[in-house]
XYZ file of C-alpha atoms in Angstrom:
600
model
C 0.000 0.000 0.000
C 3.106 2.463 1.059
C 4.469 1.598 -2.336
C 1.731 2.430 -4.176
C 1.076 6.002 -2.833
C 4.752 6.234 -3.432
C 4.322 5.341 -6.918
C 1.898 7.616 -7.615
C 3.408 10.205 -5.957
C 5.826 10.481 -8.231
C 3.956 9.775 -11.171
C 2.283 13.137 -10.095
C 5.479 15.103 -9.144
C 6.558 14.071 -12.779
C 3.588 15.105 -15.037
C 3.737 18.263 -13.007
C 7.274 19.426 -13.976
C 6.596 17.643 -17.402
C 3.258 20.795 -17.663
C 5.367 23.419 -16.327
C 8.574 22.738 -18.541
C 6.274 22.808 -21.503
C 4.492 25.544 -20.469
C 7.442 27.785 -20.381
C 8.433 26.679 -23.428
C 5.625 27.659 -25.005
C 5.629 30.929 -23.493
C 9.089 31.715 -24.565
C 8.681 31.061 -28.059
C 5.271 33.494 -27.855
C 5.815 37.063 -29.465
C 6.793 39.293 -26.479
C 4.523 42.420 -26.030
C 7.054 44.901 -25.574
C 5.609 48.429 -23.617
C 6.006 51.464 -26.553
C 8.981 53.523 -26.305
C 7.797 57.153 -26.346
C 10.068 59.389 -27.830
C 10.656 62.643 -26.139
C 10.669 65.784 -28.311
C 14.087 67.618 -28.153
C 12.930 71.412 -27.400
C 13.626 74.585 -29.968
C 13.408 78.173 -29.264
C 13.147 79.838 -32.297
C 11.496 83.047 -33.900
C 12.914 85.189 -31.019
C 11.825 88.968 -31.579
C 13.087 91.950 -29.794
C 11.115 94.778 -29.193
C 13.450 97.146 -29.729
C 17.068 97.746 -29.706
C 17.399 100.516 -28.285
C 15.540 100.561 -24.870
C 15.287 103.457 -22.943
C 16.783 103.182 -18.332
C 13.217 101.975 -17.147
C 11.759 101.511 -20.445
C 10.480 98.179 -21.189
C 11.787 94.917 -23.803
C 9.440 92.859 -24.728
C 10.881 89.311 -26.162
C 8.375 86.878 -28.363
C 9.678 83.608 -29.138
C 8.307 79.926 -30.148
C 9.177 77.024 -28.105
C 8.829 74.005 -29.536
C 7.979 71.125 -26.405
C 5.539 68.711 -25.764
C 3.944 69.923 -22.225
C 0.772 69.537 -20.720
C 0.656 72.501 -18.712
C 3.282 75.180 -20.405
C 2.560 77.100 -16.763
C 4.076 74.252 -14.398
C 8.051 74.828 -14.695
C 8.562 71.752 -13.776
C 7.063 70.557 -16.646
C 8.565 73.105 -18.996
C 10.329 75.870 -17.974
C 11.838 78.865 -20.266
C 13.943 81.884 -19.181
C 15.685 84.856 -20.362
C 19.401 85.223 -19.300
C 20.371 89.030 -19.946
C 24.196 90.014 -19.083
C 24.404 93.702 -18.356
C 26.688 96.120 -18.540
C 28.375 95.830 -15.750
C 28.574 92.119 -16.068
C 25.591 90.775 -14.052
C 23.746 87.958 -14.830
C 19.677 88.856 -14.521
C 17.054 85.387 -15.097
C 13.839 86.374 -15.933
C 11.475 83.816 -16.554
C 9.036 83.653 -19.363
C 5.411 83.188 -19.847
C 2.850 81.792 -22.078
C 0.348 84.570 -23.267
C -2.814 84.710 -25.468
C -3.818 88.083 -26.603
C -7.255 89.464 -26.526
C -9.147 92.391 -28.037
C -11.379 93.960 -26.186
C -15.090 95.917 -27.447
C -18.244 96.917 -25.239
C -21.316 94.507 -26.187
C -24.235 95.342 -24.660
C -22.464 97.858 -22.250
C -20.115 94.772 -20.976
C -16.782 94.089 -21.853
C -15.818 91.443 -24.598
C -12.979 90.065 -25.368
C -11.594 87.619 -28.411
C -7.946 86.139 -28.794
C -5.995 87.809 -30.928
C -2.981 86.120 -32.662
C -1.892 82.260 -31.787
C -0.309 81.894 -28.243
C 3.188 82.660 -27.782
C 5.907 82.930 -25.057
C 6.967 86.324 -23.869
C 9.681 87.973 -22.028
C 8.760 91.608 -19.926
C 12.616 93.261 -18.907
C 12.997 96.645 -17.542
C 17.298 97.762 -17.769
C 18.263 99.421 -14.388
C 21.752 99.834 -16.762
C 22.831 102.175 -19.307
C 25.064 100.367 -21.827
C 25.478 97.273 -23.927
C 23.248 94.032 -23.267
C 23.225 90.423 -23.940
C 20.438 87.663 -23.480
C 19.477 84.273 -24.929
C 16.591 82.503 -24.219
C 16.999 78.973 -22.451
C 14.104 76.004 -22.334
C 13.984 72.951 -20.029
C 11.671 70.830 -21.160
C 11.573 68.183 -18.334
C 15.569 67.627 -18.147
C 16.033 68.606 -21.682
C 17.098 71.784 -22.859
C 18.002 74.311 -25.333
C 19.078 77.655 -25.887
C 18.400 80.796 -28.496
C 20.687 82.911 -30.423
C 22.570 85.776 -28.147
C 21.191 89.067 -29.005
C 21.962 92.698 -27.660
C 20.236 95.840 -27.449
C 21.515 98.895 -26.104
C 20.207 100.913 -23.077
C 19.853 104.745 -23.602
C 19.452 106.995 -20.585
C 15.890 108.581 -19.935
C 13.637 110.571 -17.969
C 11.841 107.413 -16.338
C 11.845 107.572 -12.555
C 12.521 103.459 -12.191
C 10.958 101.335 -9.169
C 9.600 102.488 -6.061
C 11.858 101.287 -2.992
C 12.763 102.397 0.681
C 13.932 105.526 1.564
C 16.834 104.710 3.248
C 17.591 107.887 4.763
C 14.178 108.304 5.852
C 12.274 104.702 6.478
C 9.013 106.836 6.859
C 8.855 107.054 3.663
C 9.614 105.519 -0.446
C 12.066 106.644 -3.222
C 11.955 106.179 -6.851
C 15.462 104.373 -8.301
C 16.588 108.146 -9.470
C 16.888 109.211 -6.102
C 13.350 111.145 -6.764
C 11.338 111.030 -3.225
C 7.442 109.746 -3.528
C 4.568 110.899 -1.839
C 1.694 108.999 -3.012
C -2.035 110.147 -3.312
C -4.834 108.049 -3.795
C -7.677 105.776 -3.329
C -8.188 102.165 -3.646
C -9.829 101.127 -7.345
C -9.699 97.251 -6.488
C -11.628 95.854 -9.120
C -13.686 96.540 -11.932
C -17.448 96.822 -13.095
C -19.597 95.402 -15.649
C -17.720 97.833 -18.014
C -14.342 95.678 -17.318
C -11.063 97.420 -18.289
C -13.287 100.189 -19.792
C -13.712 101.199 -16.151
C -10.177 101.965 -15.357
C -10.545 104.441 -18.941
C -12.749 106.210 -16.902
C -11.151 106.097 -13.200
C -7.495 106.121 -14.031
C -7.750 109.127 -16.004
C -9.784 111.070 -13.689
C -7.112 110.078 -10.537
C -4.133 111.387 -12.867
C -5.996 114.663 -13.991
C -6.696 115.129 -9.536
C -3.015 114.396 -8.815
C -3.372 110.863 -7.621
C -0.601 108.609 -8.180
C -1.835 105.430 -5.997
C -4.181 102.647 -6.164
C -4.632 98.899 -4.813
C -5.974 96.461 -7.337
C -7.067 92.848 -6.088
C -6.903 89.571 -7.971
C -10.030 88.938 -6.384
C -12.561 85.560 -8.162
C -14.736 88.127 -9.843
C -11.787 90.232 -11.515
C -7.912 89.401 -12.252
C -8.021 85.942 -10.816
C -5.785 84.230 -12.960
C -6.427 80.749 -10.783
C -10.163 80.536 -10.060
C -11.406 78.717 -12.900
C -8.671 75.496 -13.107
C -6.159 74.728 -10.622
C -2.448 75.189 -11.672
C -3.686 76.809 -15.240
C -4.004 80.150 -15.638
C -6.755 82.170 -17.128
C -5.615 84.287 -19.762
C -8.304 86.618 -20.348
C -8.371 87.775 -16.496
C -4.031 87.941 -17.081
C -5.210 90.008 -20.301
C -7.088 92.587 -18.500
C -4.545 93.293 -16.059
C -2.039 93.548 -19.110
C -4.006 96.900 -19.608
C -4.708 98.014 -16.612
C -0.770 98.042 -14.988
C -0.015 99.248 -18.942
C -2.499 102.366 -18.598
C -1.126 102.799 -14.918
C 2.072 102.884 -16.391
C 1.119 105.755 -19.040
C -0.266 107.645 -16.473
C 2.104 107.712 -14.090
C -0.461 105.272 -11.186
C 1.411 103.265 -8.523
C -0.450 100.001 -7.813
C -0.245 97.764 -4.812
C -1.547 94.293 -6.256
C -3.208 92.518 -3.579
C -2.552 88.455 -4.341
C -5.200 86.653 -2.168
C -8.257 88.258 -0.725
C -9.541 86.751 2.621
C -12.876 85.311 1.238
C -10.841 82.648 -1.039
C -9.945 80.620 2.280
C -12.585 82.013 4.477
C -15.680 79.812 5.007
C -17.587 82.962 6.889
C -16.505 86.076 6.045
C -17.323 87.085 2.333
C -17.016 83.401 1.948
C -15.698 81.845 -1.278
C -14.060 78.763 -0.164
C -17.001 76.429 -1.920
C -15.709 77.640 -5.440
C -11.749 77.748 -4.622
C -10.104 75.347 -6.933
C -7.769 74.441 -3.764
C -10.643 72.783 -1.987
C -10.628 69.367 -2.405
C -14.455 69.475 -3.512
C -13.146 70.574 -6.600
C -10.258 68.107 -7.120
C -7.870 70.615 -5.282
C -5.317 69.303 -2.234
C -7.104 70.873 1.017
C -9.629 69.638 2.560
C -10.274 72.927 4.767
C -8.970 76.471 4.176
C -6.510 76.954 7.165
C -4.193 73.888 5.224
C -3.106 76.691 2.434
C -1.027 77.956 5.168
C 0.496 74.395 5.870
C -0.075 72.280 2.952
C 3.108 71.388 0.639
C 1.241 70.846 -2.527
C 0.022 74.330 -1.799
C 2.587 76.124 -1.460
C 4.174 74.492 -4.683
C 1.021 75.705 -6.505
C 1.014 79.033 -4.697
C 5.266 79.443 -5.889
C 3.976 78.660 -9.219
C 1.385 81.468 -9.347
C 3.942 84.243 -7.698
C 6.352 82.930 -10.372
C 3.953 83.215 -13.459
C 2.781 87.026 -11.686
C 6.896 88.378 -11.737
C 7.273 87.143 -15.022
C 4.019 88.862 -16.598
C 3.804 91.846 -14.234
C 7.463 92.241 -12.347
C 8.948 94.269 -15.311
C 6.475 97.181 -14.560
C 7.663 100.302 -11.681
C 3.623 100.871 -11.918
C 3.687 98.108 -9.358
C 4.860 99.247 -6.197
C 4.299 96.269 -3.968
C 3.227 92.815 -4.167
C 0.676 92.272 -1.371
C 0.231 88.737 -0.169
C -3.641 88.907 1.340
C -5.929 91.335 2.184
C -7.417 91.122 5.900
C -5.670 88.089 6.464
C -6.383 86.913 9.978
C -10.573 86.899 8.337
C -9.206 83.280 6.907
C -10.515 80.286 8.581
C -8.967 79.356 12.165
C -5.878 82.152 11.422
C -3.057 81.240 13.796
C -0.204 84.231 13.943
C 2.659 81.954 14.170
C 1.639 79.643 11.449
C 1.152 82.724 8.949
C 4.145 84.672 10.018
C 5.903 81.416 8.829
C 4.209 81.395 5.799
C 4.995 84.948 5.437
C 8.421 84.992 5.665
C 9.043 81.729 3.452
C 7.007 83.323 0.572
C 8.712 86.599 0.883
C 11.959 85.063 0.817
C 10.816 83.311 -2.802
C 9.756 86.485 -3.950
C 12.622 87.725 -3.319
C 14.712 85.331 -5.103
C 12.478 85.365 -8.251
C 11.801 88.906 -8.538
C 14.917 90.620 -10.157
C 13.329 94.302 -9.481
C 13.053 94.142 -5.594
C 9.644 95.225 -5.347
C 8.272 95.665 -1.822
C 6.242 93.032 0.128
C 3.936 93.726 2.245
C 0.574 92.184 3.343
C -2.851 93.493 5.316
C -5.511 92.630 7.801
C -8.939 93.928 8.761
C -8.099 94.842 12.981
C -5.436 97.572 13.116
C -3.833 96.191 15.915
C -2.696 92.978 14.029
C -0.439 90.564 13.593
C 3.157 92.114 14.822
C 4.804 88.825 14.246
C 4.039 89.437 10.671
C 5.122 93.014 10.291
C 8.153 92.599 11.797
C 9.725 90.152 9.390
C 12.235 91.358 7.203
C 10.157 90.031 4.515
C 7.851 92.808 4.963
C 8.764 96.279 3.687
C 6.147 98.508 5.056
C 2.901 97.940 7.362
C -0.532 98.482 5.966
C -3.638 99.683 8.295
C -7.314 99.306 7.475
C -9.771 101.430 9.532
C -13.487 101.390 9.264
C -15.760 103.320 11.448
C -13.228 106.038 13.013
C -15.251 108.902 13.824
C -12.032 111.975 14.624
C -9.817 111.094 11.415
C -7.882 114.285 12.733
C -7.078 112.670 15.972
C -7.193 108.951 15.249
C -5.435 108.717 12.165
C -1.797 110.515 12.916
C -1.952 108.227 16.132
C -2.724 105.140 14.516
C 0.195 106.490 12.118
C 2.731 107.700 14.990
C 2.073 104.193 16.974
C 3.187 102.118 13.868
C 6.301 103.953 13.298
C 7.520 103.469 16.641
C 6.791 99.998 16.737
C 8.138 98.775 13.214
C 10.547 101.286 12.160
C 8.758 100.650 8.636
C 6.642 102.798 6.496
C 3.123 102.771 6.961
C 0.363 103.322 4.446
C -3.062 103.408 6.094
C -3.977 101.483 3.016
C -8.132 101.033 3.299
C -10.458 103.387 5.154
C -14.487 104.649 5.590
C -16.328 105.867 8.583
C -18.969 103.822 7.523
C -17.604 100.003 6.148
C -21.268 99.181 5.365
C -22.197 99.164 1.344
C -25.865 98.832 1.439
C -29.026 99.909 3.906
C -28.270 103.574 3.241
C -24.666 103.881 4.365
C -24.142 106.727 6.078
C -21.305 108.088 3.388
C -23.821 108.717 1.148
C -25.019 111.654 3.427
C -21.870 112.797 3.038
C -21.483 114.321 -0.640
C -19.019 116.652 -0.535
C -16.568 114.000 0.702
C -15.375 115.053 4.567
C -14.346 111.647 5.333
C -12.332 111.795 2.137
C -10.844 115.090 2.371
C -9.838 114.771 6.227
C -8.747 111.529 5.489
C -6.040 112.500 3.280
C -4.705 115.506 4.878
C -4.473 114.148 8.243
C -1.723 111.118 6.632
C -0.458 113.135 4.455
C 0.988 115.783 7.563
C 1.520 112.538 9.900
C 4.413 111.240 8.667
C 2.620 108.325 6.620
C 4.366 107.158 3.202
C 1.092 107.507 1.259
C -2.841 109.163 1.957
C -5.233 107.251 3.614
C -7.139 105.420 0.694
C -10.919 105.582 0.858
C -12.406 102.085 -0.185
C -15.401 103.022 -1.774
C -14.315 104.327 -5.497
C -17.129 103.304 -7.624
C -20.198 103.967 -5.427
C -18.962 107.070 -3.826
C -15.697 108.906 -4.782
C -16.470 108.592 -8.633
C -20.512 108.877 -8.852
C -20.129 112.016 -6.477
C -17.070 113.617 -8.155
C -14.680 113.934 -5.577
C -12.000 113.604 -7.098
C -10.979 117.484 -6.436
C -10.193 116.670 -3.136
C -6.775 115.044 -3.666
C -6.212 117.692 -6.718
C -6.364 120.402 -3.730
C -3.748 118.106 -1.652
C -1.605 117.506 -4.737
C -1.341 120.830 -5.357
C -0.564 121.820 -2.240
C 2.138 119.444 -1.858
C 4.085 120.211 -5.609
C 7.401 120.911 -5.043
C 7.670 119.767 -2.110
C 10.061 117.156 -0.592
C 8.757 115.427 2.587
C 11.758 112.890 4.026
C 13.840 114.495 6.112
C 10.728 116.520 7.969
C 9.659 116.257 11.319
C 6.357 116.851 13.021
C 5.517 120.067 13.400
C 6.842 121.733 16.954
C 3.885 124.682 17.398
C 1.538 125.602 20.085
C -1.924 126.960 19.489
C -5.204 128.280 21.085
C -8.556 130.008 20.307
C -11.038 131.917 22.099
C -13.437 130.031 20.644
C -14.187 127.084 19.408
C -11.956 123.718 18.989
C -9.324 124.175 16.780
C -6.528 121.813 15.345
C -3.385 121.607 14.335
C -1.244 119.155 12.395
C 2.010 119.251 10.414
C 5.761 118.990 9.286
C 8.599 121.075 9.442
C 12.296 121.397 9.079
C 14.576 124.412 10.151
C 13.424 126.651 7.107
C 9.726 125.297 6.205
C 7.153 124.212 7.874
C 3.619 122.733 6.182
C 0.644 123.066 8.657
C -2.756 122.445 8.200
C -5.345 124.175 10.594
C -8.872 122.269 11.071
C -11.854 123.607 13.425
C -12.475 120.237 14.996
C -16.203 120.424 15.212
C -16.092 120.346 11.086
C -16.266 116.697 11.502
C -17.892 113.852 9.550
C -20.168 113.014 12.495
C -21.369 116.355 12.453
C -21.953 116.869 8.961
C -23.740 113.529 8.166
C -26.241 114.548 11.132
C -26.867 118.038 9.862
C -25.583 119.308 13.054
C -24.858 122.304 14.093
C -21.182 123.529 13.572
C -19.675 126.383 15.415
C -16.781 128.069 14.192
C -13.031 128.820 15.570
C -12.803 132.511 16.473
C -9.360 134.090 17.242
C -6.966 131.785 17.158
C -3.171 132.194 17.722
C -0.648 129.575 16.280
C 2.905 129.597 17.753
C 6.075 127.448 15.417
C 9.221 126.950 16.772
C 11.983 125.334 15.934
C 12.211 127.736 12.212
C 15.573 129.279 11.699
C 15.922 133.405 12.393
C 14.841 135.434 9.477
C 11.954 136.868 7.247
C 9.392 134.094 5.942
C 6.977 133.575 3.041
C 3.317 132.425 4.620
C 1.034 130.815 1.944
C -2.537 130.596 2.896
C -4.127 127.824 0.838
C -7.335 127.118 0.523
C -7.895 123.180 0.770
C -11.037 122.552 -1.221
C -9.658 124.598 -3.969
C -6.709 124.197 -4.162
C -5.612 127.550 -4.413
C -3.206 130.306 -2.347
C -5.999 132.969 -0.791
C -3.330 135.129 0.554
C 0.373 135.607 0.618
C 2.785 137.339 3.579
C 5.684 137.848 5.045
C 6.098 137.419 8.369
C 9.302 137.769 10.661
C 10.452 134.725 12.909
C 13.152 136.159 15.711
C 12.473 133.168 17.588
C 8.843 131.778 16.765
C 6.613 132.431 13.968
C 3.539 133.799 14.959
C 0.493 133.512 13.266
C -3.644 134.314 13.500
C -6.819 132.757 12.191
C -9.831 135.230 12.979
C -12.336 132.816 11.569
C -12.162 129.044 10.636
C -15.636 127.330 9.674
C -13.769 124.382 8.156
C -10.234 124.592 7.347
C -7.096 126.004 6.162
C -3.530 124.647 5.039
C 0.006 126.831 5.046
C 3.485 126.856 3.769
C 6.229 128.851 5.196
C 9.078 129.356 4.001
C 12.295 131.228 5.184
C 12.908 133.868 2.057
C 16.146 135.391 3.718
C 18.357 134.478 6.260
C 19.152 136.442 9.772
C 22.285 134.815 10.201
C 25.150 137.572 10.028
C 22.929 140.129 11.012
């Protein structure tokens, strides 16, 4: 019995390995499928097109070229990535990376903004020289580890009247500096986005700012205008990347300084002006987060977010109409903000920018409470604080404190970047019972003679400042201010008093010059959007000190107009004394020393 179930035992063993050896002998001699060998295309820059060759300092190059790759997503450099290399005249090597563009053309249909693509996409390089002399570049392409390189070309850099890029006043960190050693006091108001009119708006407001003497703006890349990553994640919309094309170009022609706000708080906000449901980052709609607070954490984020700032220096970087990039608006209004967590953020982002951005614009960022986040403002990746205040009743007294307070902590320029005394846009705000613009005009002047780097920017432009026309406010400032330099000033040493009424008084001064502007203090918004009654400052006595000996020109200006009412001289042996009989609103001077004492 044993024997038998030995026998068969290896009867078995043997027709087994009998099947198997024929089996893989068949098998070998079957045709082998064999995966297919893709090919990759070797990449070609050709067709490269200069502008110009002969580019005025601050003037800008534009480079067109072809690049022949095969990329799915030609804004992903690490799926293709193409750069300019310039060599200047002094022998520094500048990168500037490309970007893929489709032109538009824009018409009005049916009083809305159209636009069709003009002309087949194409990559483009935007340079601005910050060198006179003889230059060199050559395009480069990495398609995915391969690469390949243009031509060398040159063009030649002629001097020029063009002010260059806005940057710290390093002899005065109160305040900003154009590259020509030019100082910068900006005037505006905020024109974030546009209307139903699309870049047709900005005809409208741009123009009227410049012809008033304003020379600031903030502009959002808000969902509903200048998004360039709403619609698909990690692609960027060309049309919205169109319009701002013309906007920073017509900035540009008109001599507008933008700060372009990157982020609004309602893209990662699930409660406040909420638009987290459509962000493409929210894994709902295939993005990587799964709630809002992970942008601040999330890796694949921040790779996507590095993308974006790369893409924005390439298209937008070249332009001195930008005077900051600003990472968020009101950012602690983002879902579960924690300060340490976005002061991390902030400083690793600023630190890319800085790397990428070879015109060392200023960073800077916002949020909605005035007293926030000091751990973010006092990173070196920051170049100036920004406050918003809504609701402040006494811009005269609030304003040159809030102003005064951020100096001292920061030792950074501060632009009290968004204001109203009423934040509300519907149910009758009260700024509509204000029509000849108090808020606005006391807004202004009070920065302006604080020590602030810009004006207070009202937020309401296209409701309020432009429907009401009141624009003529910051003409009056403007013109007050031409000619004048304000670094190197210091608040205004003076004592005043009145017989009557509340009167005061705010301003900068030197040892030979002094710019003061006189308020009754019961000319208030408050006052006038309650049709109260408003007495007026009788008899008041002013008192400067601090001017140098000697006879001085007094310029009495009249701040709603614009205009000098009355000229004197007046003689300072030790203070400058001066007298208001009657001030229902309020009144703005310059004095300046016309001739010395000294020697006498």
């Amino acid at each position: 019995m044993v024997r038998r179930r030995a026998l068969l035992a290896v009867v078995v063993l043997s027709v087994t390995l009998l099947s198997v050896v024929l089996g893989l002998t068949i098998w070998l001699r079957l045709p082998r499928y064999k995966a297919p060998e893709y090919e990759k295309m070797t990449p070609r820059v050709s067709g490269v097109t200069l502008s110009n060759r002969s580019v005025p300092l601050y003037g800008r190059l534009e480079i067109t070229a072809s690049v022949e790759a095969a990329v799915a997503n030609p804004f992903d450099p690490a799926d293709i990535e193409v750069n300019a290399v310039f060599t200047s005249p002094s022998g520094r090597t500048l990168q500037v990376p490309a970007f893929y563009f489709q032109g538009f053309t824009r018409k009005l249909v049916d009083d809305k903004e159209a636009l069709e693509p003009s002309g087949a996409p194409t990559w483009i390089v935007r340079f601005t020289p910050m060198e006179l002399g003889e230059y060199a570049v050559r395009l480069t392409v990495n398609d995915g580890g391969l690469e390949a390189s243009s031509d060398i070309y040159g063009f030649e850099v002629a001097q020029s009247t063009n002010r260059g890029f806005l940057q710290l006043d390093k002899d005065d960190f109160r305040y900003l500096k154009f590259d020509n050693g030019e100082p910068a006091f900006l005037i505006g108001h905020n024109v974030c986005w546009y209307g139903s009119h699309g870049t047709y708006d900005y005809d409208a407001w741009f123009t009227k700012m410049a012809e008033n003497g304003e020379s600031l703006t903030r502009i959002w890349m808000a969902p509903w205008a200048f998004a360039i990553e709403w619609k698909k994640l990690g692609f960027y919309d060309q049309e919205e990347a169109w319009k701002l094309d013309y906007v920073i170009g017509l900035a540009e022609k008109l001599r507008i300084y933008a700060i372009l706000c990157l982020i609004n708080h309602g893209q990662f906000s699930t409660s406040v002006n909420p638009n987290w449901d459509e962000n493409p980052y929210n894994a709902r709609n295939s993005g990587p987060l799964s709630r809002p607070d992970e942008f601040w954490t999330n890796l694949d984020a921040s790779r996507l977010f590095k993308n974006r700032l790369r893409y924005v220096v390439a298209r937008w970087g070249y332009s001195p109409s930008i005077l900051a990039w600003e990472f968020w608006n009101e950012a602690e209004l983002t879902d579960n903000y924690n300060s340490v967590v976005a002061a991390d953020w902030h400083r690793e982002m600023g630190r890319y920018l800085r790397q990428i951005d070879p015109y060392g614009h200023l960073v800077s960022t916002s949020f909605a409470n005035p007293s926030y986040d000091d751990a973010v403002w006092k990173l070196d990746a920051i170049d100036f604080t920004q406050i918003h205040s809504y609701g402040e009743r006494d811009m005269v007294k609030e304003f040159p404190n809030m102003v005064k307070s951020r100096l001292g902590s920061f030792k950074k320029p501060v632009l009290l970047a968004e204001f109203a005394s009423d934040w509300r846009w519907a149910d009758s705000p009260d700024y509509l019972k204000d029509p000849d613009g108090v808020e606005v005009h006391d807004g202004i002047w009070a920065t302006a003679l604080s020590g602030s780097a810009s004006t207070a920017m009202l937020w309401w432009w296209d409701n309020y400042v432009d429907p009401y026309g009141l624009y003529y406010h910051f003409k009056a400032l403007s013109s007050f201010l031409q000619g004048i330099s304000l670094p190197g000033l210091r608040p205004l040493n003076a004592s005043w008093q009145a017989a009557h009424g509340d009167l005061r008084v705010l301003g900068l001064q030197n040892s030979t010059m002094a710019l003061v502007w006189v308020k009754n203090g019961e000319h208030n918004w408050p006052n006038v959007v309650n049709n109260a009654t408003i007495g007026e400052v009788a008899d008041a006595r002013l008192r400067i000190e601090g001017l140098a000996p000697g006879m001085y020109r007094v310029e009495w200006w009249n701040t709603y107009s614009g205009s000098v009412e009355k000229v004197e001289e007046r003689l300072n042996e030790g203070a400058l004394e001066l007298s208001v009989e009657r001030l229902s609103r309020d009144l703005a001077l310059r004095v300046f020393l016309s001739s010395s004492m000294r020697g006498t």
